Amino acid sequence: MLAPTLALMLATTALCASAASAADGGAASATGATSAASTASADGLASLTACRVDGVPTEVQCGSIRRPLDPARPTGTQIDIHFVVVRALARNKFPDPVLLLAGGPGQSAVALTGMVLPRLSRLNYRRDLVFVDQRGTGRSAPLVCPDNSDKPLEELVQPGARLRLLDQCRTQLERLPHGDLRFYTTTIAMQDMDAVRAALGVEQWNLVGASYGTRAGLEYQRQFPQRVRRAVIDGVAPPDMVLPVSFSRDVQAALDGVIDACAKETACNARFPALRTEWQGLLKSLPRKVTFTHPVTGRSEDVTLTREALLGMVRPPLYAPATAAALPAALHEAAQGRFDAVAGLAGQLGGGSRATRIAEGMHFSVICAEDAPRITQSTEAPAADFGTLDSDLYSSVCRQWPRGEVPAAFYTLPVSKTPVLLVSGGADPATPPRHATRVAQALGAQAVHVVVPQAGHGVALTLACMRDVVYRFIDAPKDADALRVDTACATRIPRPPAFLPPTPATVSAAASAARESNR
């Protein structure tokens, strides 16, 4: 469960509303010229049609290829894998496109086109950009659960509600023509990606993956190493990382970092000198009745707030340091019995946009196949506050979820023969540097790991200096030059100072200063 994924990284300039509901298919579907399944041309390449995509002011090209749902039954049920190509601006373009691998798991890559395109504009000058909706997402055999965001909060947070809704969703998904949930693993999906590459007539391309997209990128490179020219993996989630288990320790570290930073910051510590004590007292006070403003309906509701629900609200702001800077004030408010601030922060990152939504059916199909079977084998100790909440949830859901086959080789990390740039945020609550460090060692001499100490989940396309690093890494003509790319700018990015709500004293001081400046 890595969502908020790349879209939220971009939206906050920083794979948690875990598995957020998607009312409309979780994707910004292509509009305009026919976006139905493309036919192959006489030379076997995919036929592309001009189309429009949300957030992109100009026409792009859309296509799709037909793939068997079950690779072992090539004449069985077929699904269409949809993709968008943004052509390079220059006539004399390079032959190696850039493929974006979306996060989640469960995010639509096509839905990200409008958000990502400005951040890859330099690369797009001489390289095509390719956005493929991975099977189970967007318009590629979507596995989308009903949107429950307008239900009463009391109904959504009561014990067992999440499991009941997911069980209902699973039953509905299994009735779909493409509803055999065993065939949405990362391994099969990367075979689809390579089929798209072949249909586009591309010999090699460059991978850019974030969050779960890094796992996808590593699996693509494992299966098709000769097809990868360069790879950028941002917020690394390796295949052998048991996501529901590792989240406990990593989210705890991020929350502790926010509280510790407040204690070290003079102004924040003066306003909230007992923040950690208040937080622990708040946890111990639950469950209890509290009042919330519903984020969708705007109505005030009385809700029985559980420990699990509060921890779920605290997690999303941690993904973006700029948002996490408001957590000290929000937690202090909650300790005083006022919960709208922490609830507001929890909902701020999602924003309700199509690009941020997750196809829950694909999400659980991936995690239940690749991570859940290894939960009981993990020796990683749960953290004090977050405990086993995530592993318990996924274990419960995955008991009933159909489980795809995962080859043993999926969990391996072969030495890379081509340059790989790994990027980590030091304050990332989902994929902190400890995971990428291990991956970089396994990949060998062709891997470079860059840590931005004060960044959150997602660095490569959200920070201006790192976008320049990514451009120079991919654009370098020689591998040796790519591996020597200067990344010093990453270490100079500071942690945002804590947000301190105005008080009568600070308002008066500001007004006085304004009067003085106008004299």
Short mmCIF file of C-alpha atoms in Angstrom, two decimals:
data_model
loop_
_atom_site.label_atom_id
_atom_site.label_comp_id
_atom_site.label_asym_id
_atom_site.label_seq_id
_atom_site.Cartn_x
_atom_site.Cartn_y
_atom_site.Cartn_z
CA MET A 1 0.00 0.00 0.00
CA LEU A 2 2.05 2.84 -1.34
CA ALA A 3 -0.67 5.20 -2.43
CA PRO A 4 -0.71 8.34 -2.48
CA THR A 5 1.72 7.49 -5.27
CA LEU A 6 3.16 9.75 -7.93
CA ALA A 7 0.13 11.98 -8.41
CA LEU A 8 0.22 13.07 -4.80
CA MET A 9 3.96 13.53 -4.93
CA LEU A 10 3.44 15.96 -7.77
CA ALA A 11 0.40 17.66 -6.28
CA THR A 12 2.19 18.34 -3.00
CA THR A 13 5.58 19.18 -4.53
CA ALA A 14 6.92 16.51 -2.35
CA LEU A 15 2.76 3.92 -3.75
CA CYS A 16 -1.65 7.34 2.81
CA ALA A 17 -5.15 6.99 1.84
CA SER A 18 -4.45 3.36 1.19
CA ALA A 19 -6.37 2.06 -1.79
CA ALA A 20 -8.51 5.21 -2.12
CA SER A 21 -11.83 4.58 -3.82
CA ALA A 22 -12.21 5.35 -7.52
CA ALA A 23 -15.70 6.28 -8.63
CA ASP A 24 -15.00 6.67 -12.34
CA GLY A 25 -12.53 3.95 -13.19
CA GLY A 26 -9.53 5.58 -11.56
CA ALA A 27 -8.32 7.15 -14.80
CA ALA A 28 -8.58 10.24 -16.89
CA SER A 29 -9.77 8.46 -19.98
CA ALA A 30 -8.62 9.61 -23.36
CA THR A 31 -11.19 11.68 -25.18
CA GLY A 32 -11.55 12.95 -28.71
CA ALA A 33 -10.47 10.75 -31.62
CA THR A 34 -11.22 7.08 -31.29
CA SER A 35 -9.58 5.59 -28.25
CA ALA A 36 -10.92 2.10 -28.89
CA ALA A 37 -8.53 -0.81 -29.35
CA SER A 38 -6.03 -0.01 -32.10
CA THR A 39 -5.41 -2.47 -34.87
CA ALA A 40 -1.95 -3.47 -35.99
CA SER A 41 -0.64 -1.95 -39.18
CA ALA A 42 0.75 -3.98 -42.04
CA ASP A 43 4.22 -3.98 -40.50
CA GLY A 44 2.88 -5.31 -37.18
CA LEU A 45 3.20 -2.04 -35.32
CA ALA A 46 0.38 -0.47 -33.31
CA SER A 47 -1.82 2.05 -35.09
CA LEU A 48 -2.13 5.27 -33.12
CA THR A 49 -4.94 7.81 -33.32
CA ALA A 50 -4.97 11.48 -32.40
CA CYS A 51 -6.78 12.05 -29.11
CA ARG A 52 -7.15 14.35 -26.14
CA VAL A 53 -6.20 13.59 -22.54
CA ASP A 54 -7.31 15.53 -19.48
CA GLY A 55 -4.80 18.18 -18.48
CA VAL A 56 -2.93 18.24 -21.81
CA PRO A 57 -3.73 21.26 -24.00
CA THR A 58 -2.63 19.68 -27.27
CA GLU A 59 -3.44 16.47 -29.08
CA VAL A 60 -1.52 13.34 -28.18
CA GLN A 61 -1.68 9.85 -29.67
CA CYS A 62 -3.66 6.98 -28.20
CA GLY A 63 -3.51 3.28 -28.88
CA SER A 64 -4.05 -0.11 -27.38
CA ILE A 65 -2.95 -3.69 -27.84
CA ARG A 66 -4.86 -6.86 -27.12
CA ARG A 67 -3.36 -9.23 -24.58
CA PRO A 68 -4.49 -12.55 -23.08
CA LEU A 69 -5.72 -12.23 -19.52
CA ASP A 70 -3.96 -15.51 -18.72
CA PRO A 71 -0.60 -15.69 -20.56
CA ALA A 72 -0.79 -19.50 -20.45
CA ARG A 73 -4.02 -19.35 -22.52
CA PRO A 74 -3.21 -17.08 -25.46
CA THR A 75 -6.57 -17.77 -27.12
CA GLY A 76 -8.58 -17.33 -23.91
CA THR A 77 -10.11 -14.14 -22.48
CA GLN A 78 -8.53 -11.04 -24.00
CA ILE A 79 -8.04 -7.58 -22.49
CA ASP A 80 -7.01 -4.28 -24.07
CA ILE A 81 -3.96 -2.46 -22.72
CA HIS A 82 -4.39 1.26 -23.39
CA PHE A 83 -1.56 3.75 -23.72
CA VAL A 84 -0.78 7.33 -24.71
CA VAL A 85 2.26 8.57 -26.62
CA VAL A 86 3.34 12.20 -26.40
CA ARG A 87 5.55 12.71 -29.42
CA ALA A 88 8.88 14.53 -29.15
CA LEU A 89 8.81 18.15 -30.28
CA ALA A 90 12.01 18.03 -32.31
CA ARG A 91 12.08 16.51 -35.77
CA ASN A 92 15.50 14.97 -35.19
CA LYS A 93 14.45 12.99 -32.13
CA PHE A 94 16.18 10.21 -30.23
CA PRO A 95 14.94 6.63 -30.69
CA ASP A 96 14.65 5.79 -26.99
CA PRO A 97 11.37 7.02 -25.43
CA VAL A 98 10.68 7.53 -21.72
CA LEU A 99 8.15 5.15 -20.16
CA LEU A 100 6.35 6.29 -17.01
CA LEU A 101 5.50 3.51 -14.54
CA ALA A 102 2.72 4.63 -12.21
CA GLY A 103 2.44 3.92 -8.49
CA GLY A 104 -0.18 2.56 -6.13
CA PRO A 105 -0.31 -0.22 -7.00
CA GLY A 106 -3.49 0.67 -8.83
CA GLN A 107 -2.81 4.08 -10.36
CA SER A 108 -3.55 4.99 -13.96
CA ALA A 109 -0.48 6.22 -15.84
CA VAL A 110 -2.62 7.86 -18.51
CA ALA A 111 -4.38 9.89 -15.82
CA LEU A 112 -0.99 11.28 -14.83
CA THR A 113 -0.12 12.58 -18.29
CA GLY A 114 -1.24 16.15 -17.64
CA MET A 115 0.61 16.33 -14.32
CA VAL A 116 3.83 14.66 -15.44
CA LEU A 117 4.23 16.21 -18.88
CA PRO A 118 5.45 19.66 -17.67
CA ARG A 119 8.02 17.95 -15.45
CA LEU A 120 9.42 15.90 -18.31
CA SER A 121 9.27 18.70 -20.89
CA ARG A 122 13.04 18.85 -21.41
CA LEU A 123 13.20 15.13 -22.10
CA ASN A 124 10.12 15.42 -24.31
CA TYR A 125 11.89 17.82 -26.63
CA ARG A 126 13.81 14.97 -28.28
CA ARG A 127 12.17 11.87 -26.80
CA ASP A 128 8.66 10.48 -26.95
CA LEU A 129 6.91 9.98 -23.61
CA VAL A 130 4.82 6.83 -23.16
CA PHE A 131 2.08 6.36 -20.54
CA VAL A 132 0.62 2.85 -20.26
CA ASP A 133 -2.38 1.98 -18.12
CA GLN A 134 -1.17 -1.17 -16.40
CA ARG A 135 -3.70 -4.03 -16.47
CA GLY A 136 -6.33 -3.46 -13.81
CA THR A 137 -6.02 0.34 -13.96
CA GLY A 138 -7.43 3.20 -16.02
CA ARG A 139 -9.02 1.78 -19.17
CA SER A 140 -6.96 -1.44 -19.20
CA ALA A 141 -9.41 -4.01 -17.79
CA PRO A 142 -10.08 -1.78 -14.75
CA LEU A 143 -10.67 -3.31 -11.33
CA VAL A 144 -12.42 -0.47 -9.56
CA CYS A 145 -14.41 -0.58 -6.33
CA PRO A 146 -17.46 1.64 -5.70
CA ASP A 147 -16.85 5.12 -4.33
CA ASN A 148 -17.93 5.25 -0.69
CA SER A 149 -16.56 8.69 0.07
CA ASP A 150 -20.01 10.22 0.62
CA LYS A 151 -21.12 7.63 3.16
CA PRO A 152 -21.51 8.79 6.78
CA LEU A 153 -18.17 8.79 8.58
CA GLU A 154 -19.58 6.72 11.44
CA GLU A 155 -20.37 3.96 8.95
CA LEU A 156 -16.92 4.08 7.38
CA VAL A 157 -14.84 4.01 10.57
CA GLN A 158 -16.71 1.35 12.53
CA PRO A 159 -14.73 -1.86 13.12
CA GLY A 160 -14.91 -4.26 10.20
CA ALA A 161 -16.40 -1.74 7.76
CA ARG A 162 -13.34 -1.72 5.51
CA LEU A 163 -13.28 -5.50 5.26
CA ARG A 164 -16.98 -5.70 4.48
CA LEU A 165 -16.74 -3.13 1.70
CA LEU A 166 -13.71 -4.82 0.15
CA ASP A 167 -15.40 -8.20 0.31
CA GLN A 168 -18.41 -6.78 -1.52
CA CYS A 169 -16.11 -5.21 -4.09
CA ARG A 170 -14.21 -8.46 -4.67
CA THR A 171 -17.46 -10.29 -5.33
CA GLN A 172 -18.51 -7.65 -7.87
CA LEU A 173 -15.13 -7.64 -9.61
CA GLU A 174 -15.10 -11.40 -10.02
CA ARG A 175 -18.28 -11.15 -12.09
CA LEU A 176 -16.53 -9.02 -14.72
CA PRO A 177 -15.43 -10.62 -18.00
CA HIS A 178 -11.84 -9.87 -16.96
CA GLY A 179 -12.50 -10.60 -13.29
CA ASP A 180 -10.08 -13.48 -12.67
CA LEU A 181 -8.02 -11.59 -10.09
CA ARG A 182 -5.10 -14.02 -10.28
CA PHE A 183 -3.75 -12.45 -13.45
CA TYR A 184 -2.83 -8.93 -12.37
CA THR A 185 0.63 -9.55 -10.92
CA THR A 186 3.56 -7.27 -11.62
CA THR A 187 5.32 -10.01 -13.59
CA ILE A 188 2.44 -10.42 -16.06
CA ALA A 189 1.89 -6.65 -16.26
CA MET A 190 5.52 -6.06 -17.26
CA GLN A 191 5.09 -8.55 -20.09
CA ASP A 192 2.26 -6.30 -21.27
CA MET A 193 4.62 -3.32 -21.08
CA ASP A 194 7.16 -5.06 -23.29
CA ALA A 195 4.42 -5.94 -25.76
CA VAL A 196 3.61 -2.22 -25.97
CA ARG A 197 7.30 -1.50 -26.59
CA ALA A 198 7.37 -4.01 -29.44
CA ALA A 199 4.12 -2.63 -30.88
CA LEU A 200 5.67 0.85 -30.94
CA GLY A 201 8.74 -0.44 -32.75
CA VAL A 202 11.09 0.64 -29.95
CA GLU A 203 14.37 -1.21 -29.36
CA GLN A 204 15.14 0.33 -25.96
CA TRP A 205 13.48 2.83 -23.69
CA ASN A 206 14.16 4.68 -20.46
CA LEU A 207 12.11 3.84 -17.37
CA VAL A 208 10.86 6.39 -14.83
CA GLY A 209 9.01 4.75 -11.95
CA ALA A 210 7.83 6.10 -8.62
CA SER A 211 6.63 4.28 -5.51
CA TYR A 212 5.11 0.96 -6.66
CA GLY A 213 6.36 1.97 -10.12
CA THR A 214 9.87 1.26 -8.86
CA ARG A 215 8.93 -2.36 -8.15
CA ALA A 216 7.42 -2.53 -11.62
CA GLY A 217 10.58 -1.06 -13.11
CA LEU A 218 12.84 -3.52 -11.32
CA GLU A 219 10.67 -6.41 -12.51
CA TYR A 220 10.67 -5.12 -16.08
CA GLN A 221 14.45 -4.83 -15.97
CA ARG A 222 14.75 -8.35 -14.53
CA GLN A 223 12.70 -9.85 -17.36
CA PHE A 224 13.88 -7.62 -20.22
CA PRO A 225 17.31 -6.18 -19.30
CA GLN A 226 18.27 -5.72 -22.95
CA ARG A 227 15.33 -3.36 -23.46
CA VAL A 228 16.32 -0.83 -20.76
CA ARG A 229 18.68 2.00 -21.62
CA ARG A 230 18.43 3.93 -18.34
CA ALA A 231 16.15 3.64 -15.31
CA VAL A 232 15.11 6.17 -12.66
CA ILE A 233 13.36 4.67 -9.64
CA ASP A 234 12.03 7.15 -7.11
CA GLY A 235 10.89 6.02 -3.64
CA VAL A 236 12.13 2.47 -4.02
CA ALA A 237 9.84 -0.44 -3.09
CA PRO A 238 11.87 -3.56 -3.90
CA PRO A 239 10.13 -6.84 -4.72
CA ASP A 240 11.24 -8.52 -1.50
CA MET A 241 9.98 -5.67 0.68
CA VAL A 242 6.90 -6.92 2.56
CA LEU A 243 4.91 -3.73 2.22
CA PRO A 244 2.23 -4.22 4.92
CA VAL A 245 4.95 -5.06 7.46
CA SER A 246 7.57 -2.44 6.60
CA PHE A 247 5.03 0.36 6.70
CA SER A 248 4.77 0.19 10.49
CA ARG A 249 8.42 1.01 11.09
CA ASP A 250 8.71 3.53 8.26
CA VAL A 251 5.58 5.55 9.07
CA GLN A 252 6.54 5.58 12.74
CA ALA A 253 9.98 6.96 11.89
CA ALA A 254 8.43 9.73 9.80
CA LEU A 255 5.98 10.72 12.54
CA ASP A 256 8.72 10.66 15.18
CA GLY A 257 10.77 12.87 12.88
CA VAL A 258 8.03 15.50 12.75
CA ILE A 259 7.62 15.51 16.53
CA ASP A 260 11.40 15.61 17.08
CA ALA A 261 11.78 18.46 14.60
CA CYS A 262 9.15 20.47 16.48
CA ALA A 263 11.03 19.92 19.74
CA LYS A 264 14.23 21.24 18.13
CA GLU A 265 12.55 24.25 16.54
CA THR A 266 12.37 27.08 19.07
CA ALA A 267 9.06 28.56 17.98
CA CYS A 268 7.31 25.19 17.56
CA ASN A 269 8.55 23.89 20.90
CA ALA A 270 7.40 27.08 22.60
CA ARG A 271 3.87 26.63 21.21
CA PHE A 272 3.67 22.84 21.72
CA PRO A 273 6.15 21.94 24.48
CA ALA A 274 4.40 18.66 25.36
CA LEU A 275 3.54 17.48 21.85
CA ARG A 276 4.73 13.89 22.25
CA THR A 277 2.94 13.54 25.57
CA GLU A 278 -0.22 14.99 24.02
CA TRP A 279 0.01 12.53 21.13
CA GLN A 280 0.38 9.52 23.39
CA GLY A 281 -2.45 10.73 25.60
CA LEU A 282 -4.63 11.15 22.53
CA LEU A 283 -4.00 7.56 21.43
CA LYS A 284 -4.80 6.24 24.89
CA SER A 285 -8.09 8.16 24.97
CA LEU A 286 -9.51 6.22 22.03
CA PRO A 287 -12.05 5.04 21.13
CA ARG A 288 -14.33 7.95 21.95
CA LYS A 289 -17.06 10.08 20.41
CA VAL A 290 -15.79 13.12 18.53
CA THR A 291 -17.24 15.62 16.06
CA PHE A 292 -16.00 15.91 12.47
CA THR A 293 -16.91 17.93 9.43
CA HIS A 294 -17.47 15.43 6.62
CA PRO A 295 -14.85 16.20 3.90
CA VAL A 296 -17.33 15.50 1.05
CA THR A 297 -20.75 16.53 2.32
CA GLY A 298 -19.55 19.33 4.61
CA ARG A 299 -21.97 18.18 7.31
CA SER A 300 -20.98 17.98 10.95
CA GLU A 301 -21.07 14.39 12.22
CA ASP A 302 -20.55 12.65 15.56
CA VAL A 303 -18.18 9.74 15.07
CA THR A 304 -16.74 7.05 17.31
CA LEU A 305 -13.06 7.64 16.58
CA THR A 306 -10.87 4.56 16.93
CA ARG A 307 -7.12 4.34 17.26
CA GLU A 308 -6.94 2.78 13.80
CA ALA A 309 -8.91 5.65 12.26
CA LEU A 310 -6.74 8.32 13.86
CA LEU A 311 -3.53 6.64 12.74
CA GLY A 312 -5.01 6.42 9.27
CA MET A 313 -5.58 10.19 9.26
CA VAL A 314 -2.09 10.99 10.53
CA ARG A 315 -0.35 8.93 7.85
CA PRO A 316 -1.17 10.88 4.61
CA PRO A 317 0.31 14.27 5.62
CA LEU A 318 3.63 12.56 6.34
CA TYR A 319 4.15 11.92 2.63
CA ALA A 320 4.84 15.61 1.96
CA PRO A 321 7.02 17.60 4.40
CA ALA A 322 5.22 20.83 3.48
CA THR A 323 1.96 19.26 4.66
CA ALA A 324 3.54 17.44 7.60
CA ALA A 325 4.71 20.84 8.85
CA ALA A 326 1.11 21.47 9.93
CA LEU A 327 0.85 18.21 11.90
CA PRO A 328 2.16 19.57 15.24
CA ALA A 329 -0.60 22.17 15.32
CA ALA A 330 -3.21 19.64 14.16
CA LEU A 331 -2.20 17.06 16.76
CA HIS A 332 -2.28 19.70 19.49
CA GLU A 333 -5.79 20.68 18.37
CA ALA A 334 -6.87 17.03 18.43
CA ALA A 335 -5.49 16.62 21.93
CA GLN A 336 -7.80 19.49 22.92
CA GLY A 337 -10.77 17.67 21.38
CA ARG A 338 -10.85 19.51 18.04
CA PHE A 339 -10.30 17.09 15.14
CA ASP A 340 -11.13 19.06 12.00
CA ALA A 341 -7.51 20.12 11.46
CA VAL A 342 -6.08 16.59 11.43
CA ALA A 343 -8.98 15.38 9.28
CA GLY A 344 -8.41 18.26 6.88
CA LEU A 345 -4.75 17.39 6.50
CA ALA A 346 -5.62 13.76 5.86
CA GLY A 347 -7.91 14.72 2.98
CA GLN A 348 -5.75 17.47 1.55
CA LEU A 349 -3.40 15.27 -0.47
CA GLY A 350 -6.04 13.31 -2.34
CA GLY A 351 -7.97 16.27 -3.59
CA GLY A 352 -10.50 13.98 -5.29
CA SER A 353 -8.75 14.20 -8.67
CA ARG A 354 -8.84 11.30 -11.06
CA ALA A 355 -5.05 11.11 -11.13
CA THR A 356 -4.86 10.37 -7.41
CA ARG A 357 -7.38 7.54 -7.36
CA ILE A 358 -6.52 3.90 -6.95
CA ALA A 359 -8.09 0.84 -8.57
CA GLU A 360 -8.50 -1.17 -5.38
CA GLY A 361 -9.07 -4.45 -7.19
CA MET A 362 -5.70 -4.21 -8.91
CA HIS A 363 -4.09 -2.98 -5.69
CA PHE A 364 -5.10 -5.99 -3.65
CA SER A 365 -4.50 -8.42 -6.51
CA VAL A 366 -0.86 -7.31 -6.55
CA ILE A 367 -0.28 -7.13 -2.79
CA CYS A 368 -2.15 -10.35 -2.00
CA ALA A 369 -0.03 -12.24 -4.54
CA GLU A 370 3.38 -10.67 -3.91
CA ASP A 371 3.46 -9.50 -0.28
CA ALA A 372 0.75 -11.15 1.82
CA PRO A 373 2.18 -14.70 1.64
CA ARG A 374 5.39 -13.40 3.21
CA ILE A 375 3.86 -11.44 6.09
CA THR A 376 4.20 -14.29 8.58
CA GLN A 377 7.81 -14.88 7.50
CA SER A 378 8.90 -11.33 8.24
CA THR A 379 11.11 -10.78 11.27
CA GLU A 380 10.70 -6.99 11.27
CA ALA A 381 9.31 -5.80 14.61
CA PRO A 382 6.19 -3.61 14.54
CA ALA A 383 6.50 -0.01 15.69
CA ALA A 384 5.03 1.24 18.95
CA ASP A 385 2.17 3.36 17.60
CA PHE A 386 1.30 1.78 14.26
CA GLY A 387 1.85 -1.79 15.40
CA THR A 388 0.44 -4.44 13.06
CA LEU A 389 -2.48 -2.43 11.68
CA ASP A 390 -1.44 -2.73 8.05
CA SER A 391 -0.32 -6.34 8.16
CA ASP A 392 -3.55 -7.29 9.99
CA LEU A 393 -5.71 -5.56 7.38
CA TYR A 394 -3.94 -7.09 4.40
CA SER A 395 -3.81 -10.52 5.99
CA SER A 396 -7.57 -10.39 6.52
CA VAL A 397 -8.39 -9.13 3.02
CA CYS A 398 -6.01 -11.54 1.33
CA ARG A 399 -7.45 -14.64 3.00
CA GLN A 400 -10.36 -14.43 0.55
CA TRP A 401 -8.65 -12.66 -2.35
CA PRO A 402 -7.65 -14.88 -5.32
CA ARG A 403 -3.87 -15.18 -5.38
CA GLY A 404 -1.78 -15.10 -8.53
CA GLU A 405 1.38 -17.12 -9.00
CA VAL A 406 4.65 -15.26 -8.43
CA PRO A 407 7.88 -16.78 -9.77
CA ALA A 408 10.69 -17.15 -7.23
CA ALA A 409 12.94 -15.05 -9.46
CA PHE A 410 10.61 -12.08 -8.94
CA TYR A 411 12.13 -11.53 -5.49
CA THR A 412 15.69 -11.38 -6.83
CA LEU A 413 17.68 -8.31 -7.87
CA PRO A 414 20.13 -9.19 -10.66
CA VAL A 415 23.18 -7.00 -11.21
CA SER A 416 22.27 -4.21 -13.61
CA LYS A 417 24.08 -3.89 -16.92
CA THR A 418 22.78 -0.36 -17.53
CA PRO A 419 22.71 2.78 -15.34
CA VAL A 420 20.04 3.04 -12.64
CA LEU A 421 19.38 6.20 -10.63
CA LEU A 422 17.73 5.48 -7.28
CA VAL A 423 16.20 8.43 -5.43
CA SER A 424 15.01 8.54 -1.81
CA GLY A 425 13.52 11.10 0.53
CA GLY A 426 14.99 11.00 4.02
CA ALA A 427 11.58 11.78 5.56
CA ASP A 428 9.61 9.34 3.39
CA PRO A 429 7.05 7.37 5.46
CA ALA A 430 6.62 4.63 2.85
CA THR A 431 9.91 4.01 1.06
CA PRO A 432 12.74 5.65 3.06
CA PRO A 433 16.39 5.28 2.02
CA ARG A 434 16.96 1.98 3.84
CA HIS A 435 15.18 0.11 1.05
CA ALA A 436 16.96 1.81 -1.85
CA THR A 437 20.33 1.37 -0.15
CA ARG A 438 19.92 -2.39 -0.23
CA VAL A 439 18.71 -2.33 -3.83
CA ALA A 440 21.64 -0.18 -4.96
CA GLN A 441 24.09 -2.66 -3.43
CA ALA A 442 22.42 -5.54 -5.25
CA LEU A 443 22.34 -3.73 -8.60
CA GLY A 444 26.06 -3.10 -8.40
CA ALA A 445 28.38 -0.56 -9.98
CA GLN A 446 25.78 0.73 -12.46
CA ALA A 447 23.55 2.04 -9.66
CA VAL A 448 23.68 5.50 -8.10
CA HIS A 449 21.62 6.26 -4.99
CA VAL A 450 20.70 9.87 -4.20
CA VAL A 451 19.15 10.78 -0.83
CA VAL A 452 17.39 14.09 -0.32
CA PRO A 453 17.51 14.20 3.50
CA GLN A 454 14.49 16.42 4.12
CA ALA A 455 12.24 15.21 1.29
CA GLY A 456 9.20 12.97 1.56
CA HIS A 457 7.67 10.37 -0.73
CA GLY A 458 8.65 11.30 -4.25
CA VAL A 459 11.65 13.41 -5.21
CA ALA A 460 12.70 12.93 -8.81
CA LEU A 461 9.88 14.83 -10.52
CA THR A 462 8.75 17.10 -7.70
CA LEU A 463 11.88 19.06 -6.83
CA ALA A 464 13.25 21.35 -9.51
CA CYS A 465 16.87 20.47 -8.87
CA MET A 466 16.11 16.74 -9.07
CA ARG A 467 14.17 17.12 -12.31
CA ASP A 468 17.37 18.56 -13.75
CA VAL A 469 19.32 15.59 -12.37
CA VAL A 470 16.87 13.15 -14.01
CA TYR A 471 17.13 14.99 -17.33
CA ARG A 472 20.94 14.94 -17.33
CA PHE A 473 21.04 11.30 -16.22
CA ILE A 474 18.82 10.13 -19.08
CA ASP A 475 20.17 12.58 -21.67
CA ALA A 476 23.87 11.81 -21.11
CA PRO A 477 25.19 10.13 -24.29
CA LYS A 478 27.53 7.80 -22.39
CA ASP A 479 26.74 5.56 -19.42
CA ALA A 480 29.83 6.76 -17.57
CA ASP A 481 28.63 10.37 -17.83
CA ALA A 482 25.18 9.40 -16.56
CA LEU A 483 26.68 7.75 -13.49
CA ARG A 484 28.70 10.89 -12.71
CA VAL A 485 25.71 13.25 -12.78
CA ASP A 486 26.03 15.99 -10.14
CA THR A 487 23.40 15.54 -7.41
CA ALA A 488 24.80 17.95 -4.81
CA CYS A 489 21.73 20.18 -4.99
CA ALA A 490 19.71 17.47 -3.23
CA THR A 491 21.49 17.89 0.09
CA ARG A 492 20.73 21.60 0.36
CA ILE A 493 16.93 21.35 0.50
CA PRO A 494 15.75 22.21 4.05
CA ARG A 495 12.86 20.79 6.05
CA PRO A 496 9.91 23.23 5.99
CA PRO A 497 9.47 24.95 9.36
CA ALA A 498 6.45 23.98 11.44
CA PHE A 499 3.24 25.81 10.64
CA LEU A 500 2.13 27.86 13.63
CA PRO A 501 -1.47 29.10 13.57
CA PRO A 502 -1.85 32.80 14.29
CA THR A 503 -2.63 33.91 17.83
CA PRO A 504 -4.00 37.26 19.00
CA ALA A 505 -0.45 38.26 19.90
CA THR A 506 1.03 37.36 16.51
CA VAL A 507 -1.86 39.02 14.67
CA SER A 508 -1.36 42.21 16.69
CA ALA A 509 2.40 42.13 16.04
CA ALA A 510 1.83 41.67 12.30
CA ALA A 511 -0.65 44.53 12.19
CA SER A 512 1.78 46.76 14.07
CA ALA A 513 4.57 45.88 11.67
CA ALA A 514 2.32 46.63 8.71
CA ARG A 515 1.44 50.06 10.13
CA GLU A 516 5.10 50.86 10.66
CA SER A 517 6.00 49.85 7.10
CA ASN A 518 3.28 52.15 5.71
CA ARG A 519 4.51 55.22 7.48
#
